[in-house]
mmCIF file of C-alpha atoms in Angstrom:
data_model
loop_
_atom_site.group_PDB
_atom_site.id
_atom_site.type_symbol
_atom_site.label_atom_id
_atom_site.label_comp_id
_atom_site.label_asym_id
_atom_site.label_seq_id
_atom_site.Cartn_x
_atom_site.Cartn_y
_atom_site.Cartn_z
ATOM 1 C CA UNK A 1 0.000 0.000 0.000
ATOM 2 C CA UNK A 2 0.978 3.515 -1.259
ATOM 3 C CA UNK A 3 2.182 5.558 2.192
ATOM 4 C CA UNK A 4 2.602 9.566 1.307
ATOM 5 C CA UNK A 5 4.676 11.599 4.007
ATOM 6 C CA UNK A 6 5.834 14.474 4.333
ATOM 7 C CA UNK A 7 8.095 16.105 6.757
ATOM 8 C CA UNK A 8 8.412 18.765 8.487
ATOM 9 C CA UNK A 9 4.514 19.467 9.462
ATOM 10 C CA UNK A 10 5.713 22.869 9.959
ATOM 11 C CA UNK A 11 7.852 25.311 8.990
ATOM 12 C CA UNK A 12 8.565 28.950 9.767
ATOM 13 C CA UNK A 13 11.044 30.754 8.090
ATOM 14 C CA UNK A 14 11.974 35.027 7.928
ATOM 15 C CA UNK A 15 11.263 36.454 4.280
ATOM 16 C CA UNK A 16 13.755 36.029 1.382
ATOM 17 C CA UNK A 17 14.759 32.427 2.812
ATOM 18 C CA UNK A 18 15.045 29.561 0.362
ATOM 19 C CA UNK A 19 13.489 26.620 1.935
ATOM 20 C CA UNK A 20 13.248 23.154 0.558
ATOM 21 C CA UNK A 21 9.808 20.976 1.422
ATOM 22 C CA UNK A 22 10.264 17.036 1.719
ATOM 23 C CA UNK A 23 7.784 14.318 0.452
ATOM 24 C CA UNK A 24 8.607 10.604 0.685
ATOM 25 C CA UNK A 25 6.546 7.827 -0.571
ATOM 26 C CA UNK A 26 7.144 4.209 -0.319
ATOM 27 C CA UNK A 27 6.436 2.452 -3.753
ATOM 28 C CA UNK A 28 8.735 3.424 -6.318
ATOM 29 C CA UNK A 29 6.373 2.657 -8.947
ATOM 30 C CA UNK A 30 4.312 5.578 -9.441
ATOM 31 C CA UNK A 31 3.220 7.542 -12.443
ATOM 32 C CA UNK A 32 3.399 11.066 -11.637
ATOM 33 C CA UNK A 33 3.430 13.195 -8.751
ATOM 34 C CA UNK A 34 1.956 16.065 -7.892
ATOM 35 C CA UNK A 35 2.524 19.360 -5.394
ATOM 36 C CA UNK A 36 -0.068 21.373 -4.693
ATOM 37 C CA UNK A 37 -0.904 24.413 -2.614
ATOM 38 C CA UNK A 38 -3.750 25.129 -0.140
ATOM 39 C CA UNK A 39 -4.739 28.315 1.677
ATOM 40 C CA UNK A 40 -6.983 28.231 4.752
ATOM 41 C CA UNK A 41 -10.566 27.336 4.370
ATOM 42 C CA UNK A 42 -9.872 26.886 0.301
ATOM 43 C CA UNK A 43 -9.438 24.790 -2.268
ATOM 44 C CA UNK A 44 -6.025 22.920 -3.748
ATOM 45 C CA UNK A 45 -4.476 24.789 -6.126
ATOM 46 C CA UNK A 46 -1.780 22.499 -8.209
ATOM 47 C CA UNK A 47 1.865 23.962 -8.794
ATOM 48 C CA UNK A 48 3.782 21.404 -10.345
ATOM 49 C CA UNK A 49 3.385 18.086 -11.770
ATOM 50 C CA UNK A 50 6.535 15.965 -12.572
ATOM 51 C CA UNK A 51 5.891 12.428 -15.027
ATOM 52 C CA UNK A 52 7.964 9.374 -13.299
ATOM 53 C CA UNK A 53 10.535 9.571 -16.208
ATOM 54 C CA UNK A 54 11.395 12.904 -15.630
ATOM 55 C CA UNK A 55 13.941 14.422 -12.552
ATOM 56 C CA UNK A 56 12.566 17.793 -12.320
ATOM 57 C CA UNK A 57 10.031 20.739 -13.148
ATOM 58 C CA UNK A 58 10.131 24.124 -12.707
ATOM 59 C CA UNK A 59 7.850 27.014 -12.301
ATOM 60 C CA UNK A 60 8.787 30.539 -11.411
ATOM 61 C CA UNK A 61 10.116 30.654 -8.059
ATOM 62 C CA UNK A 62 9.187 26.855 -7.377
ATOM 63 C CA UNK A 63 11.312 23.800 -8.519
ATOM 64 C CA UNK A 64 10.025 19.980 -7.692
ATOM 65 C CA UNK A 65 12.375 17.620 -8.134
ATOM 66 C CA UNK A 66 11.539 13.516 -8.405
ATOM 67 C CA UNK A 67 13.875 10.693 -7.021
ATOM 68 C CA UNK A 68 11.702 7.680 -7.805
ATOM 69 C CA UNK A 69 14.433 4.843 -6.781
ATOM 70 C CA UNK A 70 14.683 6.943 -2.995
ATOM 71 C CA UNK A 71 10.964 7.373 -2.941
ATOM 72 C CA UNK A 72 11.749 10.998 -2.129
ATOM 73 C CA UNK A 73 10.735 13.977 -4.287
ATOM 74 C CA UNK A 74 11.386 18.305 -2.775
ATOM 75 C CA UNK A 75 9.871 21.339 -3.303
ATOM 76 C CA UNK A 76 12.395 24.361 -3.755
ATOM 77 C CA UNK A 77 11.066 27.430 -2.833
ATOM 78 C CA UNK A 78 13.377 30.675 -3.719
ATOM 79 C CA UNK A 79 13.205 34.057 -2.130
ATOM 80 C CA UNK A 80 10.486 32.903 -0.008
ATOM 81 C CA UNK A 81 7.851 35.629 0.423
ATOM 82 C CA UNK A 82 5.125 36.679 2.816
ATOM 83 C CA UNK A 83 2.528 35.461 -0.222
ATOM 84 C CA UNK A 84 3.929 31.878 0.061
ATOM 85 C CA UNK A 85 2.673 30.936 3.727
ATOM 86 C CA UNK A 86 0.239 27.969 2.873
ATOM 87 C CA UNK A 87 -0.101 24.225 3.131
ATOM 88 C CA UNK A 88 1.655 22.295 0.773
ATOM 89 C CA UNK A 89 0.821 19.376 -0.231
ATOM 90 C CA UNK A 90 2.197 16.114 -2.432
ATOM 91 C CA UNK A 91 0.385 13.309 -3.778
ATOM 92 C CA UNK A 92 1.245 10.518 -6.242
ATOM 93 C CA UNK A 93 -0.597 8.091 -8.852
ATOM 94 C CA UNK A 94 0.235 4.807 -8.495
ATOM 95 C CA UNK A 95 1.546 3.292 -12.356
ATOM 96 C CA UNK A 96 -0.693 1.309 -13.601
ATOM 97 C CA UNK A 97 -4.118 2.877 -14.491
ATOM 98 C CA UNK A 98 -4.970 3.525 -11.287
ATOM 99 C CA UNK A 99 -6.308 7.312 -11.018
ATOM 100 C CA UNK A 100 -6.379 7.759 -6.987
ATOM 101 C CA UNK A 101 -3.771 10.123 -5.817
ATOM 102 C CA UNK A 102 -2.005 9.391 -2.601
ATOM 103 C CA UNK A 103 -1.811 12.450 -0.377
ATOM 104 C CA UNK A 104 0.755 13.229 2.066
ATOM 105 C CA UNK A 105 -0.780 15.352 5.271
ATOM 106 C CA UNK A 106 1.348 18.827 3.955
ATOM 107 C CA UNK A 107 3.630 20.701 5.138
ATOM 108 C CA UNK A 108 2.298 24.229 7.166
ATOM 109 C CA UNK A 109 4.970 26.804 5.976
ATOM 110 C CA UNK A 110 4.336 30.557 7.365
ATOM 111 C CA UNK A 111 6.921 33.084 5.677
ATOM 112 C CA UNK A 112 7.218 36.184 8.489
ATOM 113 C CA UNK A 113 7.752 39.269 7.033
ATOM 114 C CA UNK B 1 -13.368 30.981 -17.946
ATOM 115 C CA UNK B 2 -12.869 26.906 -17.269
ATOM 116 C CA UNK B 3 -12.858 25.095 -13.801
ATOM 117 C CA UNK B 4 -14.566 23.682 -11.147
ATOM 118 C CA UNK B 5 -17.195 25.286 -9.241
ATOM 119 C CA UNK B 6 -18.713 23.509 -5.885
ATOM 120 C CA UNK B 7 -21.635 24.590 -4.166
ATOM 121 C CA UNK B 8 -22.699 25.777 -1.610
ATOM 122 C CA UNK B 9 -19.429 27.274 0.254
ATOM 123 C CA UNK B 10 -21.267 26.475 3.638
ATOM 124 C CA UNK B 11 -23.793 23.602 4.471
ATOM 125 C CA UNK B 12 -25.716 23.058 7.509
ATOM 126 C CA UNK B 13 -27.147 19.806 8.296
ATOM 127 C CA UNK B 14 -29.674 18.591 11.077
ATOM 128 C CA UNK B 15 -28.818 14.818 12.281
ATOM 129 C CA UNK B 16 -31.043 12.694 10.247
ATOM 130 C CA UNK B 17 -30.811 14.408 7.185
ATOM 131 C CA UNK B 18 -29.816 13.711 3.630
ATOM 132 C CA UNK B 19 -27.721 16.495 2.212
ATOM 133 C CA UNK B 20 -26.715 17.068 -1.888
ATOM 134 C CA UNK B 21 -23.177 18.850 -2.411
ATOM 135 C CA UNK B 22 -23.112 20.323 -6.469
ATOM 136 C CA UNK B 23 -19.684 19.884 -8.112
ATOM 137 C CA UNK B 24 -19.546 21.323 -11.924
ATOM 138 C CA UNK B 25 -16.919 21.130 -14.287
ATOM 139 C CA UNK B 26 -16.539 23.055 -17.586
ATOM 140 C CA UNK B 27 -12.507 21.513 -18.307
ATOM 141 C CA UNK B 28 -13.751 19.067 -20.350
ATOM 142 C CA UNK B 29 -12.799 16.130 -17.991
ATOM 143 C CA UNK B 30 -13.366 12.881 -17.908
ATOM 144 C CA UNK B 31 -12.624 11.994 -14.563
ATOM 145 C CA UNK B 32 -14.282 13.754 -11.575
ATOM 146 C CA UNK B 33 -13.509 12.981 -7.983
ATOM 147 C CA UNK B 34 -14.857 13.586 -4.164
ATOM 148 C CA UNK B 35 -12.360 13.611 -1.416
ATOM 149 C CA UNK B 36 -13.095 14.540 2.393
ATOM 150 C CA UNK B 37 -10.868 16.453 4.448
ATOM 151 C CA UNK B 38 -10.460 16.587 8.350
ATOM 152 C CA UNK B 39 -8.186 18.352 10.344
ATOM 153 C CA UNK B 40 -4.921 16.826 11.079
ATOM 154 C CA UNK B 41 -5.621 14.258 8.329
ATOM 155 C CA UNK B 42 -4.680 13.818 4.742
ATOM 156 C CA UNK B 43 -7.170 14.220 1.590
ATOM 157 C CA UNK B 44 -9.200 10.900 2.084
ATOM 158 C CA UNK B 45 -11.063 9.731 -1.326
ATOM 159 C CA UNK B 46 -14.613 9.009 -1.105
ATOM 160 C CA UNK B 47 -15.954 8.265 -4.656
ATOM 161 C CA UNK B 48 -14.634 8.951 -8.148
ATOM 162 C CA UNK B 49 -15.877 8.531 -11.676
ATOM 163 C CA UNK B 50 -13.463 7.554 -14.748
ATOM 164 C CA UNK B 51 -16.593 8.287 -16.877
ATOM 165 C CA UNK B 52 -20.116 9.114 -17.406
ATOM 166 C CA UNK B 53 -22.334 6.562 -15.927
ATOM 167 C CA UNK B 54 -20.035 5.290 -14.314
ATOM 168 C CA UNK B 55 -18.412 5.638 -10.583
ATOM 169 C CA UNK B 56 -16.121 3.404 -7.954
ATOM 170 C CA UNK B 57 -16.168 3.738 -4.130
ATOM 171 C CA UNK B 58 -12.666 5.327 -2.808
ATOM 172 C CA UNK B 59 -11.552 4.221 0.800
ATOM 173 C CA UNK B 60 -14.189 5.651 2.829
ATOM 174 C CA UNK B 61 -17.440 5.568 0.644
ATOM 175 C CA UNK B 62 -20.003 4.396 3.715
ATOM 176 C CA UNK B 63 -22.871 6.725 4.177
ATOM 177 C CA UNK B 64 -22.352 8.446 1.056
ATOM 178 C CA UNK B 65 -23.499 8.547 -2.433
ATOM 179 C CA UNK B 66 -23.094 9.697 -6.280
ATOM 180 C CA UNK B 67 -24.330 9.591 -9.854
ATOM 181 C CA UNK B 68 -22.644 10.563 -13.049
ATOM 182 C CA UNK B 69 -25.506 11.089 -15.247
ATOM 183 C CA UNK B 70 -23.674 14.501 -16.796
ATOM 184 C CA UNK B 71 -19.640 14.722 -17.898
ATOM 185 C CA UNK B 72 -19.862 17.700 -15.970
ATOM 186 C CA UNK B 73 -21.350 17.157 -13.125
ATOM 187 C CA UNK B 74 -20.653 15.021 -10.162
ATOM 188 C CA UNK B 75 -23.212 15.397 -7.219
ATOM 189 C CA UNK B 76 -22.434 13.904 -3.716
ATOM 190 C CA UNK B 77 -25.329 12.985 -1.381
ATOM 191 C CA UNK B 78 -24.478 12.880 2.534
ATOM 192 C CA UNK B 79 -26.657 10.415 3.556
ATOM 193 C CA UNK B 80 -27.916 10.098 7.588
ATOM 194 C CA UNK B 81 -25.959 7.087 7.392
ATOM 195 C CA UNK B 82 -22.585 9.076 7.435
ATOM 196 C CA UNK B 83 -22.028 9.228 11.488
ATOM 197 C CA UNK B 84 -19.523 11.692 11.427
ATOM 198 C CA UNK B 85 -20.054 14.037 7.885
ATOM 199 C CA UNK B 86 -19.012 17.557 9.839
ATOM 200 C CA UNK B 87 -15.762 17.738 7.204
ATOM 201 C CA UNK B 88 -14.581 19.824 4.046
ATOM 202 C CA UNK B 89 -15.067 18.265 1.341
ATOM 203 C CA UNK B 90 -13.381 19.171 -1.709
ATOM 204 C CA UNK B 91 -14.577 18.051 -6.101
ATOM 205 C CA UNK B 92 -11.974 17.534 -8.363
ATOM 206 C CA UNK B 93 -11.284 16.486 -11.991
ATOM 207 C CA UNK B 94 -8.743 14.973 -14.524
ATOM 208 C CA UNK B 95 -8.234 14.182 -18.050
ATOM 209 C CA UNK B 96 -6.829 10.966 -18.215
ATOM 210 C CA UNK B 97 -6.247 10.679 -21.841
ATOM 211 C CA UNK B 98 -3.901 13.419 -22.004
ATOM 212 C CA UNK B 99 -1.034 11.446 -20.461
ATOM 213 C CA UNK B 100 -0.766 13.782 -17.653
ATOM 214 C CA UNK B 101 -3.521 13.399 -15.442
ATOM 215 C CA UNK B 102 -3.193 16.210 -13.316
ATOM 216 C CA UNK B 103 -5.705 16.837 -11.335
ATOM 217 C CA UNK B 104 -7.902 20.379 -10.423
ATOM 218 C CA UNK B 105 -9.509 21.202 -7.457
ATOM 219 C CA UNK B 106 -12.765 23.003 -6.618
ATOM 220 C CA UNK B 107 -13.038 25.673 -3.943
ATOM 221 C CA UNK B 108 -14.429 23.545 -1.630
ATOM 222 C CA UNK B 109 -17.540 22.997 0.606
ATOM 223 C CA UNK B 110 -17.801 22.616 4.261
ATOM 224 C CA UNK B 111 -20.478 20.823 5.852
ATOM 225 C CA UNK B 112 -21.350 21.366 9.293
ATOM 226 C CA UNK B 113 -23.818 18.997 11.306
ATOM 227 C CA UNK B 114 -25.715 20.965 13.916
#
């Protein structure tokens, strides 16, 4: 059985920080994985998707990267700002045909100005 | 302007009751799911539809229900059966046929049981 976590829970960190988030899942075979961002009392809002053959993905100030044989993938966040405090979330497909996600429980990061 | 609208924001529900939560989708999508979230736990997946007419129960599917009788709409009925429904419960969709998969998420719809 697909097992999502991610670690820290929490994170605070002063503005203009990089910061890296962790998500670790525990069978390699997956198809894609996705990170996704939620504010309070809203919806998910997806940042980046990376396929299983690729390493990477980038998207302004955000940069996933996938490490499928570790079961590990990060979020890079650069020049963190006030804007970015949010949940963040990861979740992966399972290869196969299977369309469930697996979500992790998220990381809480609050950016103080 | 595409995506997925869910309604309504806020739901009140007397014990006993059956409630209906809308979920529409102008994307185009195929797929269409229902997830519940609690605090302190992960998105937990309660049904989801590959297709119209068409719909499989997630991992925690007891006391709730669904039909797919539009692509873009996926209603989800709260039944009385559901002992613990007080939740946020968030719609989503997919294309599966464009090799990506990536999902979108609605805004969202809490559901309070008073």
């Amino acid at each position: 059985k697909q097992e999502v976590t991610q670690i820290p829970a929490a994170l605070s960190v002063p503005e203009g920080e990089n910061l890296v988030l962790n998500c670790s899942f525990t069978d390699s075979a997956i198809y894609n994985l996705q990170w996704f961002r939620q504010d309070p009392g809203k919806g998910l809002t997806s940042l980046l998707l990376i396929q299983s053959s690729q390493r990477e993905q980038t998207s302004g100030r955000l940069n996933a990267s996938l490490d499928k044989s570790s079961g590990r993938s990060t979020l890079y966040i650069a020049a963190s700002q006030p804007g970015d405090s949010a949940t963040y979330l990861c979740a992966v497909r399972r290869k196969g045909g299977s369309e469930k996600l697996v979500f992790g429980k998220g990381t809480k990061l609050t950016v103080n100005p | 302007d595409g995506g997925i609208t869910q309604s309504p924001k806020y739901l009140f529900r007397k014990e006993g009751q059956n409630v209906t939560l809308s979920c529409e989708q102008n994307l185009n999508h195929d797929a269409m799911y229902w997830y519940r979230q609690d605090p302190g736990q992960g998105l937990r997946l309660i049904y989801y539809s590959q297709i119209v007419n068409d719909f499989q129960k997630g991992d925690i599917a007891e006391g709730y229900s669904v039909s797919r009788e539009k692509k873009e709409s996926f209603p989800l009925t709260v039944t009385s059966a559901q002992k613990n429904p007080t939740a946020f419960y968030l719609c989503a969709s997919s294309n599966p046929r464009d090799g990506y998969n990536e999902q979108f998420f609605g805004p969202g719809t809490r559901l309070t049981v008073l």
